[in-house]
Amino acid sequence: MKQHDKNGIPHTTPRQSATFTQDVNSDIRRAAATGIYDIRGGGAKRKVPHFDDLLFLGASISRYPLEGYREKCTTNVTLGTRFAENPIELDIPITIAGMSFGALSGQAKEALGRGASAAGTSTTTGDGGMTPEERGHSNKLVYQYLPSRYGMNPNDLRKADAIEVVVGQGAKPGGGGMLLGQKISDRVAHMRNLPKGIDQRSACRHPDWTGPDDLEIKILELREITNWKVPIYIKVAGARPYYDTTLAVKAGADVIVLDGMQGGTAATQDVFIEHVGQPTLAIIRSAVQALQDMGMHRKVQLIISGGIRSGADVAKAMALGADAVAIGTAALIALGDNDPKWESEYNDLGTTAGAYDDWHEGQDPAGITTQDPELMKRFDPVEGGRRLRNYLKVMTLEAQTIARACGKNSMHNLEPEDLVSLTVEAAAMAGVPLSGTDWIPGQLKY
Amino acid sequence: MKSIDLEAQGLRELNITLQAQSEKIEDDSWEIINPKGSHALAVGLNAPIEVAINGSTGYYTAGMNQQATVHVKGSAGPGVAENMMSGKVLIDGDASQYAGATGQGGLLVIKGNASSRCGISMKGINIVVGGSIGHMAAFMGQSGNLVVCGDAGDALGDSCYEARFFVRGSVKSLGADCEKKEMRPEHLEILKELLDEAGMDAKPEEFTRYGSARNLYNFDVDNAGAY
Ligand SMILES: Cc1cc2nc3c(=O)[nH]c(=O)nc-3n(C[C@H](O)[C@H](O)[C@H](O)COP(=O)(O)O)c2cc1C
């Protein structure tokens, strides 16, 4: 680069704009070339306050710890104790979130079932219905009841161990779904009763109810059809957690699933993923507050999802008041998604391992988010299941390690008082004091 | 015929009794008295039985029905026969919103009028309406047939896929990607069968067929305004 112009006057150092960054400019060029918004998988990639901004205090003179490996720290959880005859009993408080068959291959669904069952937890269907692979390999299977109702039928409904009425997803509060034509194979088309190869849209709103009063009647219908046997979850995006939790309880939910903006999706507009919804950290306390205000905390269970990666995240979510967590993206990574071993193929797709998010295009080198028979062959569901089981076990051990250090003989005894925050923002969102102070921003002291 | 008094026996007993017919048919003809506009009546049935409901009903009557014939001798609330798989649901009066929503099979006959979103997201069900229907009928309709002997409201068949619509009267407006179609002999035949089965006194030749123009099936920036 030349340092001076032809008259010998020095150039200023070229300066990139903080507003028009390289990323932004590439978005503009992409939009200009295609005329369509960017659709991708995954959750919000922007940095938002998260569990990393919280720390546990551990034990000290005023609180004594439990002996690692010797003294018990239970991890089991029972979901759906409010109305259901058969609540779901899980060994660990980490469940597998709903991910659609269609977005994922049949083998990937099988692997999720294998891994979750081996670790003593549940899996969840998704938009696109229940597959035999998943039902067959999941000891506990939650059946999603979605606006699209693809593949929805009373026989599968009755095979479910729980029903999850999906109102929203953290990646796209208020948004519907999208499965591009490339992924509509014969099998997917058949299950959804749609022509092959078309872009398939999933509605954003349920077709036969609007509002909490209708939802209450819808839940009555689902309970009547399933004989009041199985728990009914309501999944909402982290938008207005206090009111949504209140209304879900009013509508008769046994369990509330609350999904923050980092939560993954199979395919959504990037603008939606990055600009709508609240961070996972910011939604937990107000949902818990809503439950407490109704005297329903621990009676209606709360499952938190959106960016859960480790046992530390699990422990933090539970300390803030959750009964369990759900994972989507992390489970896919455990199965082998975005593995650097496929780097050259990611490069061919214009991306790199870790950043690959065009799951909707069906060209996943790892053979997980695809319906292409050749790519699917790369993925071994038995091996995938084993890897997921390992990962779930590690997360559980990590969470127990923290809980014992805090002197808890059950994961459910973790509490907000075990936490401090590293930043003012996270302190305000999580309702725990800023480290080194007794200051919880946003809480009045008079 | 066996009779169930909803007021005396309650909803739980009503549905348990009728659902149990899928294991062993006690009687193939049932009557429900005192329905009083209650919700979730006769839901999740799966047996070739006949159920007559003596009066009007609330939400989701005969929801997810399989095989059974459910006859409402009155009007039905929102979501009647939602997600029906097979069998027949007959409404003597009018039906509220979302009649036959997401239905996958079977026949829904509404002798009176149906409100908005009739046949929304229909996936194979056949719906025959003696009167008129409201707006947004068959929104995102995937397959099956919607027959309207009267008029259709605004935005008929918006964003529909392969569902077919037959309307005898006027259509206030067509929804995005829904267009008037040629009525070919095979369509007249389907229509005749449905009208006969529904017991409607109307001639197939008097109807106009509508369906998807299939322009929105794969994204095209030039159609962006229609999405
Ligand atoms: C590939 C993929 C497919 C998904 N499909 C569905 C779906 O069909 N229904 C749904 O409610 N959520 C769906 N989700 C969202 C998950 O259920 C869950 O809310 C989210 O993944 C949790 O956040 P995490 O990915 O950070 O763990 C999907 C997520 C992914 C990654």
XYZ file of C-alpha atoms and ligand atoms in Angstrom:
704
model
C 0.000 0.000 0.000
C 1.345 3.397 -0.913
C 2.193 5.635 2.056
C 2.166 8.954 0.194
C 0.287 10.461 -2.723
C 1.990 11.662 -5.883
C 2.766 15.003 -4.270
C 4.413 13.332 -1.283
C 1.543 14.062 1.101
C 1.040 11.139 3.522
C -2.161 9.072 3.337
C -4.033 8.714 6.611
C -4.217 5.183 7.961
C -7.171 3.476 6.200
C -9.909 3.269 8.765
C -12.726 0.700 8.750
C -16.069 1.959 9.941
C -17.445 0.653 13.206
C -20.870 1.021 11.665
C -20.222 -0.311 8.177
C -18.063 -3.231 9.223
C -16.748 -5.898 6.854
C -19.582 -8.134 8.053
C -22.225 -5.514 7.407
C -20.840 -4.751 3.976
C -20.843 -8.423 3.036
C -24.502 -8.588 4.130
C -25.317 -5.639 1.906
C -23.510 -7.192 -1.071
C -25.281 -10.500 -0.516
C -28.689 -8.796 -0.353
C -27.936 -6.783 -3.464
C -26.929 -9.895 -5.369
C -29.889 -12.078 -4.367
C -32.912 -9.956 -3.477
C -33.788 -12.182 -0.521
C -32.987 -11.892 3.140
C -30.391 -14.184 4.605
C -31.813 -17.352 6.072
C -29.678 -19.471 8.349
C -29.698 -21.916 11.218
C -28.354 -21.513 14.742
C -29.113 -18.829 17.304
C -28.086 -15.214 17.845
C -24.374 -14.853 17.166
C -24.019 -11.372 18.567
C -22.497 -11.118 22.027
C -25.103 -10.684 24.730
C -24.815 -10.982 28.516
C -24.799 -14.669 29.289
C -24.079 -17.269 31.939
C -20.342 -16.611 31.466
C -20.942 -13.306 33.211
C -21.952 -15.089 36.415
C -19.741 -16.812 38.986
C -20.551 -19.168 41.834
C -19.268 -18.220 45.266
C -18.672 -21.764 46.463
C -18.514 -22.667 50.132
C -16.756 -20.804 52.922
C -17.040 -20.561 56.707
C -20.728 -19.790 56.614
C -21.527 -22.610 54.184
C -19.792 -25.942 54.104
C -19.225 -27.945 50.929
C -20.092 -31.572 50.241
C -17.408 -34.155 49.601
C -16.943 -34.617 45.863
C -17.981 -38.148 44.691
C -18.715 -39.222 48.292
C -21.630 -37.176 49.402
C -24.770 -37.345 47.399
C -25.875 -34.596 45.051
C -29.018 -35.673 43.270
C -29.734 -34.613 39.714
C -33.107 -36.186 39.019
C -36.139 -34.116 38.173
C -39.857 -34.791 37.820
C -41.671 -32.788 35.180
C -45.416 -32.378 34.974
C -46.599 -32.871 38.535
C -49.500 -30.447 38.315
C -52.222 -32.295 36.413
C -50.743 -35.284 34.610
C -51.303 -38.803 35.825
C -47.850 -39.813 34.602
C -45.285 -37.070 35.165
C -41.926 -37.493 33.435
C -39.124 -38.730 35.672
C -35.642 -37.887 34.438
C -32.272 -38.821 35.909
C -30.671 -35.561 34.843
C -32.054 -32.038 34.515
C -30.872 -31.648 30.913
C -33.354 -32.490 28.174
C -33.014 -32.533 24.404
C -34.962 -29.685 22.792
C -37.375 -30.133 19.906
C -35.642 -30.302 16.554
C -37.649 -31.221 13.533
C -37.330 -34.266 11.397
C -36.819 -32.566 8.074
C -34.294 -30.164 9.521
C -32.472 -33.216 10.899
C -32.100 -36.586 9.247
C -33.854 -39.662 10.595
C -30.510 -41.009 11.807
C -29.732 -37.817 13.676
C -33.092 -38.099 15.440
C -32.271 -41.711 16.256
C -28.914 -40.659 17.728
C -30.590 -38.035 19.900
C -32.934 -40.723 21.186
C -30.109 -43.157 21.859
C -27.927 -40.618 23.646
C -30.714 -39.115 25.715
C -32.093 -42.497 26.769
C -28.652 -43.722 27.795
C -28.221 -40.610 29.925
C -31.691 -40.934 31.442
C -33.382 -37.985 29.833
C -35.999 -37.084 27.231
C -35.963 -35.990 23.621
C -38.511 -33.864 21.809
C -39.973 -34.172 18.311
C -40.277 -30.971 16.245
C -41.983 -29.458 13.290
C -42.595 -32.378 10.963
C -44.051 -34.991 13.259
C -42.903 -38.081 15.094
C -40.564 -40.536 13.369
C -40.330 -44.222 14.261
C -36.548 -43.773 14.630
C -37.043 -41.256 17.362
C -39.942 -42.937 19.144
C -38.162 -46.262 18.969
C -34.950 -44.990 20.524
C -36.299 -42.503 23.053
C -37.410 -43.822 26.422
C -39.130 -40.517 27.040
C -40.367 -38.564 24.059
C -42.062 -35.176 24.152
C -44.343 -34.572 21.168
C -44.503 -31.032 19.893
C -47.856 -29.536 18.985
C -46.979 -26.777 16.558
C -48.813 -24.192 14.468
C -48.065 -26.104 11.258
C -49.431 -29.396 12.653
C -47.310 -31.232 10.112
C -47.641 -34.944 10.713
C -49.885 -34.307 13.719
C -52.198 -37.215 14.440
C -53.959 -38.680 17.469
C -52.135 -42.006 17.261
C -48.718 -40.394 17.634
C -50.123 -37.992 20.202
C -51.043 -40.959 22.350
C -47.585 -42.493 21.927
C -46.004 -39.417 23.489
C -44.792 -39.217 27.063
C -45.596 -35.504 27.125
C -47.035 -32.897 24.781
C -45.345 -29.566 24.160
C -47.561 -26.837 22.756
C -45.139 -24.595 20.912
C -46.124 -20.951 21.038
C -42.705 -19.558 20.249
C -39.011 -20.163 19.911
C -36.266 -17.925 21.303
C -34.574 -17.594 17.933
C -37.739 -16.119 16.446
C -40.441 -14.942 18.859
C -43.468 -14.392 16.651
C -41.988 -16.139 13.651
C -42.975 -19.195 11.703
C -40.742 -21.797 10.135
C -39.117 -22.398 6.832
C -37.872 -25.530 5.167
C -36.412 -24.860 1.756
C -37.227 -27.051 -1.196
C -33.818 -28.734 -1.206
C -34.706 -30.554 1.986
C -38.192 -31.667 1.020
C -37.383 -35.246 0.136
C -40.100 -37.791 -0.653
C -40.259 -38.830 2.971
C -40.408 -35.298 4.354
C -42.990 -34.316 1.730
C -45.117 -37.318 2.604
C -45.013 -36.661 6.339
C -46.005 -33.041 5.812
C -48.540 -33.774 3.069
C -46.907 -31.294 0.689
C -45.488 -31.439 -2.824
C -41.824 -32.380 -3.049
C -39.232 -29.685 -3.617
C -41.283 -26.614 -2.709
C -40.254 -24.073 -0.078
C -42.339 -25.012 2.861
C -43.523 -22.417 5.332
C -44.701 -23.169 8.840
C -47.291 -20.801 10.222
C -46.342 -18.507 13.086
C -49.683 -18.800 14.849
C -51.786 -21.785 15.740
C -54.625 -22.310 13.267
C -57.360 -23.005 15.791
C -56.736 -20.861 18.819
C -55.668 -17.319 19.614
C -54.947 -16.001 23.080
C -54.793 -17.558 26.532
C -58.496 -18.296 26.921
C -58.571 -20.354 23.733
C -55.320 -22.042 24.723
C -56.894 -23.198 27.941
C -59.647 -24.919 25.962
C -57.116 -26.368 23.509
C -55.246 -27.883 26.430
C -58.499 -29.307 27.749
C -59.044 -30.979 24.376
C -55.514 -32.420 24.307
C -55.945 -33.753 27.832
C -59.290 -35.304 27.002
C -57.777 -37.018 23.969
C -54.816 -38.334 25.964
C -56.887 -39.164 29.046
C -55.139 -36.673 31.340
C -52.201 -39.049 31.409
C -49.268 -37.045 30.084
C -47.901 -33.640 31.061
C -48.569 -30.682 28.816
C -45.697 -28.259 28.335
C -46.026 -24.818 26.831
C -42.963 -23.531 25.013
C -42.595 -19.780 24.707
C -39.876 -17.540 23.401
C -38.115 -15.236 25.816
C -40.041 -12.116 24.960
C -42.320 -11.148 27.849
C -41.456 -13.886 30.321
C -43.411 -12.567 33.296
C -46.705 -12.329 31.441
C -46.193 -15.346 29.207
C -45.415 -17.501 32.218
C -48.458 -16.172 34.044
C -50.722 -16.831 31.069
C -49.269 -20.275 30.422
C -49.967 -21.249 34.018
C -53.461 -19.842 33.739
C -54.011 -21.836 30.544
C -53.181 -25.012 32.440
C -49.552 -25.818 31.640
C -47.798 -28.491 33.662
C -44.397 -27.329 32.472
C -43.140 -24.120 30.876
C -40.287 -24.164 28.400
C -38.695 -20.743 28.039
C -36.251 -20.249 25.187
C -33.890 -17.254 25.016
C -32.614 -15.465 21.930
C -29.416 -17.495 21.656
C -31.586 -20.564 21.124
C -30.978 -22.342 17.858
C -33.333 -22.691 14.942
C -33.170 -24.857 11.850
C -33.779 -21.963 9.478
C -34.880 -18.411 10.125
C -34.128 -14.970 8.761
C -30.849 -13.694 10.201
C -32.491 -10.349 10.962
C -35.067 -12.151 13.099
C -32.510 -14.244 14.968
C -30.311 -11.275 15.811
C -32.881 -8.584 16.552
C -35.953 -10.108 18.190
C -36.198 -11.523 21.680
C -34.240 -11.291 24.904
C -31.070 -13.000 26.078
C -31.548 -16.218 28.026
C -29.945 -14.691 31.105
C -32.499 -11.884 31.152
C -35.665 -13.993 31.087
C -35.214 -16.502 33.875
C -35.787 -14.386 36.956
C -38.982 -12.779 35.741
C -40.441 -16.172 34.785
C -39.528 -17.481 38.234
C -41.003 -14.352 39.797
C -44.248 -14.962 37.926
C -44.364 -18.523 39.208
C -43.608 -17.382 42.747
C -46.262 -14.673 42.599
C -48.807 -17.360 41.752
C -47.465 -19.784 44.347
C -46.561 -22.120 41.478
C -42.749 -22.217 41.580
C -41.691 -25.904 41.616
C -45.343 -26.904 41.079
C -45.252 -25.906 37.436
C -41.742 -26.776 36.308
C -39.611 -24.357 34.329
C -37.251 -25.551 31.592
C -34.771 -22.992 30.297
C -33.040 -23.150 26.917
C -30.974 -20.978 24.617
C -27.209 -21.233 24.619
C -26.717 -23.913 27.292
C -23.265 -25.448 26.724
C -21.814 -26.815 29.940
C -22.533 -28.029 33.427
C -21.781 -24.517 34.643
C -24.574 -23.133 32.453
C -26.929 -25.823 33.748
C -26.051 -25.016 37.361
C -26.474 -21.282 36.789
C -29.859 -21.659 35.114
C -31.003 -23.856 37.982
C -29.616 -21.493 40.623
C -31.705 -18.758 39.049
C -34.787 -20.914 39.552
C -35.118 -23.288 36.591
C -36.060 -26.916 37.239
C -34.254 -28.183 34.162
C -32.681 -27.014 30.921
C -32.946 -28.063 27.270
C -30.209 -28.161 24.666
C -30.372 -28.069 20.893
C -27.220 -26.678 19.290
C -24.889 -28.233 21.852
C -26.448 -31.645 21.212
C -25.833 -31.274 17.477
C -22.205 -30.337 18.123
C -21.825 -33.375 20.353
C -23.158 -35.494 17.485
C -20.456 -34.061 15.212
C -21.934 -30.942 13.678
C -19.375 -28.270 12.715
C -16.492 -30.643 13.431
C -13.139 -29.328 12.110
C -12.551 -32.696 10.487
C -14.805 -31.506 7.632
C -12.950 -28.196 7.296
C -12.142 -28.484 3.601
C -15.785 -29.164 2.827
C -16.910 -26.262 4.965
C -14.450 -24.129 2.987
C -16.063 -25.335 -0.240
C -19.379 -24.088 1.123
C -17.799 -20.687 1.795
C -17.525 -21.100 5.519
C -15.433 -22.680 8.246
C -15.977 -25.222 11.010
C -17.787 -23.567 13.890
C -19.413 -20.954 11.687
C -21.367 -23.283 9.402
C -25.044 -22.405 9.771
C -26.658 -23.042 6.404
C -28.433 -26.062 7.822
C -31.501 -25.304 5.727
C -29.612 -25.949 2.503
C -29.272 -29.623 3.242
C -25.557 -29.902 2.363
C -24.257 -30.537 5.873
C -20.833 -32.220 5.523
C -21.403 -33.951 8.883
C -24.583 -35.584 7.526
C -26.787 -34.362 10.397
C -28.924 -31.486 9.118
C -29.581 -33.025 5.724
C -31.915 -35.314 3.824
C -29.277 -36.193 1.214
C -28.841 -39.992 1.329
C -25.107 -39.788 0.513
C -24.327 -37.233 3.205
C -26.565 -39.046 5.688
C -24.369 -42.143 5.314
C -21.514 -40.248 6.958
C -23.363 -40.159 10.226
C -23.496 -43.246 12.440
C -26.426 -42.994 14.859
C -24.927 -45.474 17.321
C -21.664 -43.568 17.556
C -23.582 -40.262 17.614
C -25.750 -41.536 20.450
C -22.687 -42.592 22.422
C -21.102 -39.177 21.996
C -24.269 -37.412 23.118
C -24.517 -39.686 26.150
C -20.916 -38.872 27.100
C -21.502 -35.191 26.722
C -24.676 -35.272 28.833
C -22.823 -37.224 31.527
C -19.990 -34.688 31.551
C -22.400 -31.774 31.844
C -24.131 -33.505 34.728
C -20.835 -34.206 36.537
C -19.791 -30.604 36.043
C -23.075 -29.286 37.392
C -22.823 -31.633 40.391
C -19.267 -30.501 41.061
C -20.466 -26.923 41.335
C -23.509 -27.824 43.394
C -21.403 -29.782 45.892
C -18.947 -26.912 46.116
C -21.907 -24.754 47.062
C -22.910 -27.299 49.690
C -26.012 -28.615 47.928
C -27.127 -32.223 48.107
C -29.458 -31.671 45.177
C -29.062 -29.611 42.042
C -32.449 -28.097 42.853
C -31.080 -26.512 46.016
C -28.851 -24.132 44.094
C -30.125 -20.601 44.607
C -29.484 -17.051 43.388
C -27.555 -16.346 46.606
C -24.869 -18.720 45.316
C -24.105 -16.345 42.445
C -22.461 -13.032 41.722
C -22.086 -11.195 38.461
C -19.017 -9.916 36.655
C -20.821 -7.106 34.884
C -23.435 -4.559 35.786
C -25.609 -5.694 32.883
C -25.617 -9.333 33.899
C -26.192 -8.362 37.521
C -29.310 -6.467 36.518
C -30.571 -9.222 34.218
C -29.924 -12.120 36.567
C -30.859 -10.232 39.706
C -27.646 -11.146 41.531
C -25.114 -8.696 43.008
C -22.208 -7.301 41.090
C -19.086 -9.084 42.270
C -17.451 -7.320 45.201
C -20.582 -5.321 45.989
C -24.028 -5.877 47.412
C -25.509 -4.019 44.446
C -28.207 -5.558 42.328
C -28.981 -2.967 39.688
C -32.669 -2.450 39.160
C -33.705 -3.556 42.645
C -35.031 -0.869 44.893
C -33.802 -0.881 48.455
C -36.427 1.161 50.181
C -79.026 -46.415 21.296
C -77.171 -45.481 24.461
C -77.526 -42.088 26.010
C -75.037 -39.952 27.926
C -76.279 -37.003 29.923
C -73.386 -34.548 29.936
C -74.825 -32.584 32.800
C -75.166 -35.620 35.024
C -72.129 -37.618 33.926
C -69.577 -34.939 33.066
C -67.068 -34.502 30.255
C -64.500 -37.003 31.492
C -66.956 -39.871 31.625
C -68.408 -38.910 28.250
C -65.077 -38.989 26.445
C -63.779 -42.051 28.310
C -66.924 -43.963 27.383
C -66.877 -42.972 23.721
C -63.109 -43.435 23.347
C -63.392 -46.900 24.888
C -65.474 -47.979 21.883
C -62.190 -48.263 19.978
C -61.415 -51.338 22.066
C -64.850 -52.876 22.177
C -68.018 -51.523 20.651
C -70.724 -51.624 23.302
C -73.265 -49.964 21.084
C -72.871 -48.428 17.639
C -75.276 -45.612 18.294
C -74.930 -42.965 21.006
C -76.759 -39.857 22.008
C -75.426 -36.974 24.090
C -77.984 -34.907 25.898
C -77.539 -31.540 27.602
C -74.401 -30.530 25.662
C -75.064 -26.870 26.541
C -72.287 -25.489 24.388
C -69.570 -27.454 26.172
C -66.035 -27.770 24.839
C -64.121 -30.847 23.672
C -67.172 -33.087 23.290
C -66.619 -36.474 21.631
C -62.925 -35.850 20.968
C -60.353 -38.464 20.037
C -62.897 -41.098 18.998
C -61.674 -44.035 16.979
C -64.497 -46.466 16.246
C -67.171 -46.781 13.551
C -69.945 -45.556 15.826
C -72.601 -42.876 15.458
C -72.824 -40.122 18.027
C -75.682 -37.642 17.992
C -75.277 -34.503 20.077
C -78.651 -33.026 20.941
C -77.892 -29.333 20.890
C -75.142 -26.846 20.239
C -71.526 -27.340 21.235
C -68.466 -25.285 22.214
C -64.887 -25.542 20.982
C -63.265 -28.539 19.268
C -66.261 -30.842 18.981
C -65.159 -34.198 17.522
C -61.525 -33.041 17.495
C -59.098 -35.510 15.869
C -61.976 -37.822 14.998
C -61.233 -41.212 13.479
C -63.938 -43.414 11.938
C -66.866 -42.121 13.988
C -69.866 -40.196 12.665
C -70.632 -37.278 14.941
C -73.856 -35.383 14.313
C -74.337 -32.029 16.035
C -78.050 -31.238 16.128
C -77.383 -27.561 16.613
C -74.466 -25.249 15.905
C -70.806 -25.889 16.655
C -68.209 -23.628 18.250
C -64.670 -22.932 17.035
C -62.470 -25.699 15.669
C -65.123 -28.329 15.091
C -63.549 -31.527 13.705
C -60.076 -30.014 14.000
C -57.417 -32.382 12.720
C -60.057 -34.986 11.815
C -58.416 -38.107 10.354
C -61.419 -40.022 9.048
C -65.130 -40.515 9.637
C -67.827 -37.880 9.325
C -68.911 -34.842 11.271
C -72.264 -33.283 10.480
C -73.461 -29.914 11.794
C -77.122 -29.068 11.381
C -76.628 -25.407 12.182
C -73.685 -23.042 11.722
C -70.034 -23.514 12.585
C -67.758 -20.957 14.198
C -64.138 -20.163 13.258
C -61.553 -22.712 12.108
C -64.025 -25.467 11.233
C -62.095 -28.526 10.061
C -58.724 -26.880 10.780
C -55.731 -29.049 9.759
C -58.082 -31.987 9.052
C -56.348 -34.865 7.351
C -59.273 -36.936 6.194
C -62.957 -37.673 6.553
C -65.906 -35.470 5.699
C -67.158 -32.394 7.544
C -70.613 -31.226 6.539
C -71.943 -27.900 7.774
C -75.537 -27.345 6.746
C -75.549 -23.691 7.731
C -72.763 -21.137 7.404
C -69.166 -21.347 8.564
C -67.262 -18.437 10.021
C -63.717 -17.300 9.219
C -60.752 -19.608 8.578
C -62.887 -22.590 7.667
C -60.521 -25.351 6.520
C -57.416 -23.467 7.637
C -54.276 -25.498 6.944
C -56.442 -28.396 5.697
C -54.399 -31.506 4.969
C -56.740 -33.869 3.159
C -60.128 -33.364 4.787
C -63.243 -32.769 2.679
C -65.512 -29.966 3.867
C -68.950 -29.209 2.455
C -70.741 -26.063 3.598
C -74.410 -25.574 2.731
C -74.337 -21.835 3.338
C -71.568 -19.253 3.095
C -68.119 -19.011 4.669
C -66.153 -16.126 6.162
C -62.727 -14.683 5.425
C -59.359 -16.443 5.136
C -60.928 -19.801 4.371
C -58.416 -22.588 3.766
C -55.436 -20.371 4.554
C -52.334 -22.464 3.750
C -54.625 -25.325 2.719
C -52.463 -28.278 1.722
C -54.859 -30.845 0.308
C -58.481 -31.970 0.340
C -61.597 -30.239 -0.951
C -63.618 -27.329 0.378
C -67.085 -27.034 -1.165
C -69.173 -23.929 -0.515
C -72.754 -23.831 -1.719
C -73.132 -20.146 -0.820
C -70.547 -17.354 -0.995
C -66.960 -17.077 0.212
C -65.538 -14.085 2.100
C -62.253 -12.250 1.667
C -58.933 -13.916 0.881
C -60.153 -17.382 -0.064
C -57.300 -19.896 -0.230
C -54.538 -17.490 0.758
C -51.089 -19.118 0.430
C -52.702 -22.427 -0.385
C -50.878 -25.474 -1.642
C -52.788 -28.298 -3.330
C -56.230 -28.017 -1.702
C -59.176 -27.509 -4.080
C -61.982 -25.037 -3.537
C -65.406 -25.149 -5.167
C -67.688 -22.170 -4.646
C -71.198 -21.849 -6.031
C -71.813 -18.205 -5.193
C -69.539 -15.202 -5.172
C -66.032 -14.917 -3.791
C -65.365 -11.562 -2.163
C -61.656 -11.806 -2.919
C -59.002 -14.418 -3.546
C -56.015 -14.694 -1.238
C -52.379 -14.545 -2.345
C -51.532 -17.188 -4.938
C -55.100 -18.474 -5.200
C -56.690 -18.371 -8.653
C -59.749 -19.432 -10.568
C -59.215 -22.780 -12.275
C -60.748 -24.693 -15.114
C -63.418 -27.161 -14.003
C -62.480 -30.404 -15.724
C -64.605 -33.586 -15.797
C -62.600 -35.169 -12.980
C -63.380 -32.176 -10.776
C -67.085 -32.369 -11.563
C -66.956 -35.980 -10.526
C -65.236 -35.252 -7.201
C -67.722 -32.465 -6.571
C -70.728 -34.602 -7.414
C -69.590 -37.295 -5.035
C -69.030 -34.832 -2.219
C -72.386 -33.100 -2.727
C -74.150 -36.458 -2.790
C -72.369 -37.693 0.292
C -73.156 -34.469 2.108
C -76.772 -34.602 1.000
C -76.613 -31.160 -0.604
C -79.082 -30.250 -3.276
C -76.771 -28.447 -5.712
C -75.512 -29.119 -9.199
C -71.742 -29.451 -9.734
C -71.982 -27.364 -12.921
C -73.025 -24.324 -10.879
C -69.678 -24.196 -9.038
C -66.380 -22.520 -9.868
C -63.106 -24.137 -8.976
C -60.204 -22.290 -7.319
C -56.772 -23.455 -6.307
C -53.119 -22.575 -6.058
C -51.441 -20.644 -8.875
C -48.236 -22.207 -7.507
C -46.334 -18.964 -8.000
C -45.177 -18.777 -4.407
C -43.939 -22.348 -4.176
C -40.296 -21.336 -4.447
C -39.102 -17.919 -3.417
C -38.769 -15.342 -6.162
C -37.805 -11.769 -5.364
C -40.237 -10.471 -7.965
C -43.112 -11.908 -5.909
C -41.824 -10.468 -2.634
C -44.872 -8.276 -2.173
C -47.157 -11.318 -2.168
C -45.477 -13.167 0.653
C -31.765 -27.764 13.952
C -32.774 -27.208 14.897
C -34.111 -27.465 14.680
C -35.069 -26.965 15.551
N -36.389 -27.265 15.343
C -37.317 -26.844 16.236
C -38.666 -27.237 16.122
O -39.042 -27.962 15.213
N -39.547 -26.811 17.061
C -39.143 -26.012 18.116
O -39.963 -25.653 18.960
N -37.873 -25.632 18.241
C -36.950 -26.035 17.345
N -35.644 -25.690 17.535
C -35.274 -24.905 18.728
C -34.929 -25.817 19.900
O -36.053 -26.543 20.318
C -34.427 -25.038 21.116
O -35.371 -24.072 21.474
C -33.092 -24.384 20.915
O -32.281 -25.162 20.079
C -32.419 -24.173 22.253
O -31.267 -23.390 22.154
P -29.803 -23.990 21.895
O -29.786 -24.425 20.476
O -28.910 -22.840 22.140
O -29.574 -25.121 22.837
C -34.671 -26.173 16.655
C -33.314 -25.912 16.865
C -32.371 -26.415 16.019
C -30.927 -26.124 16.303
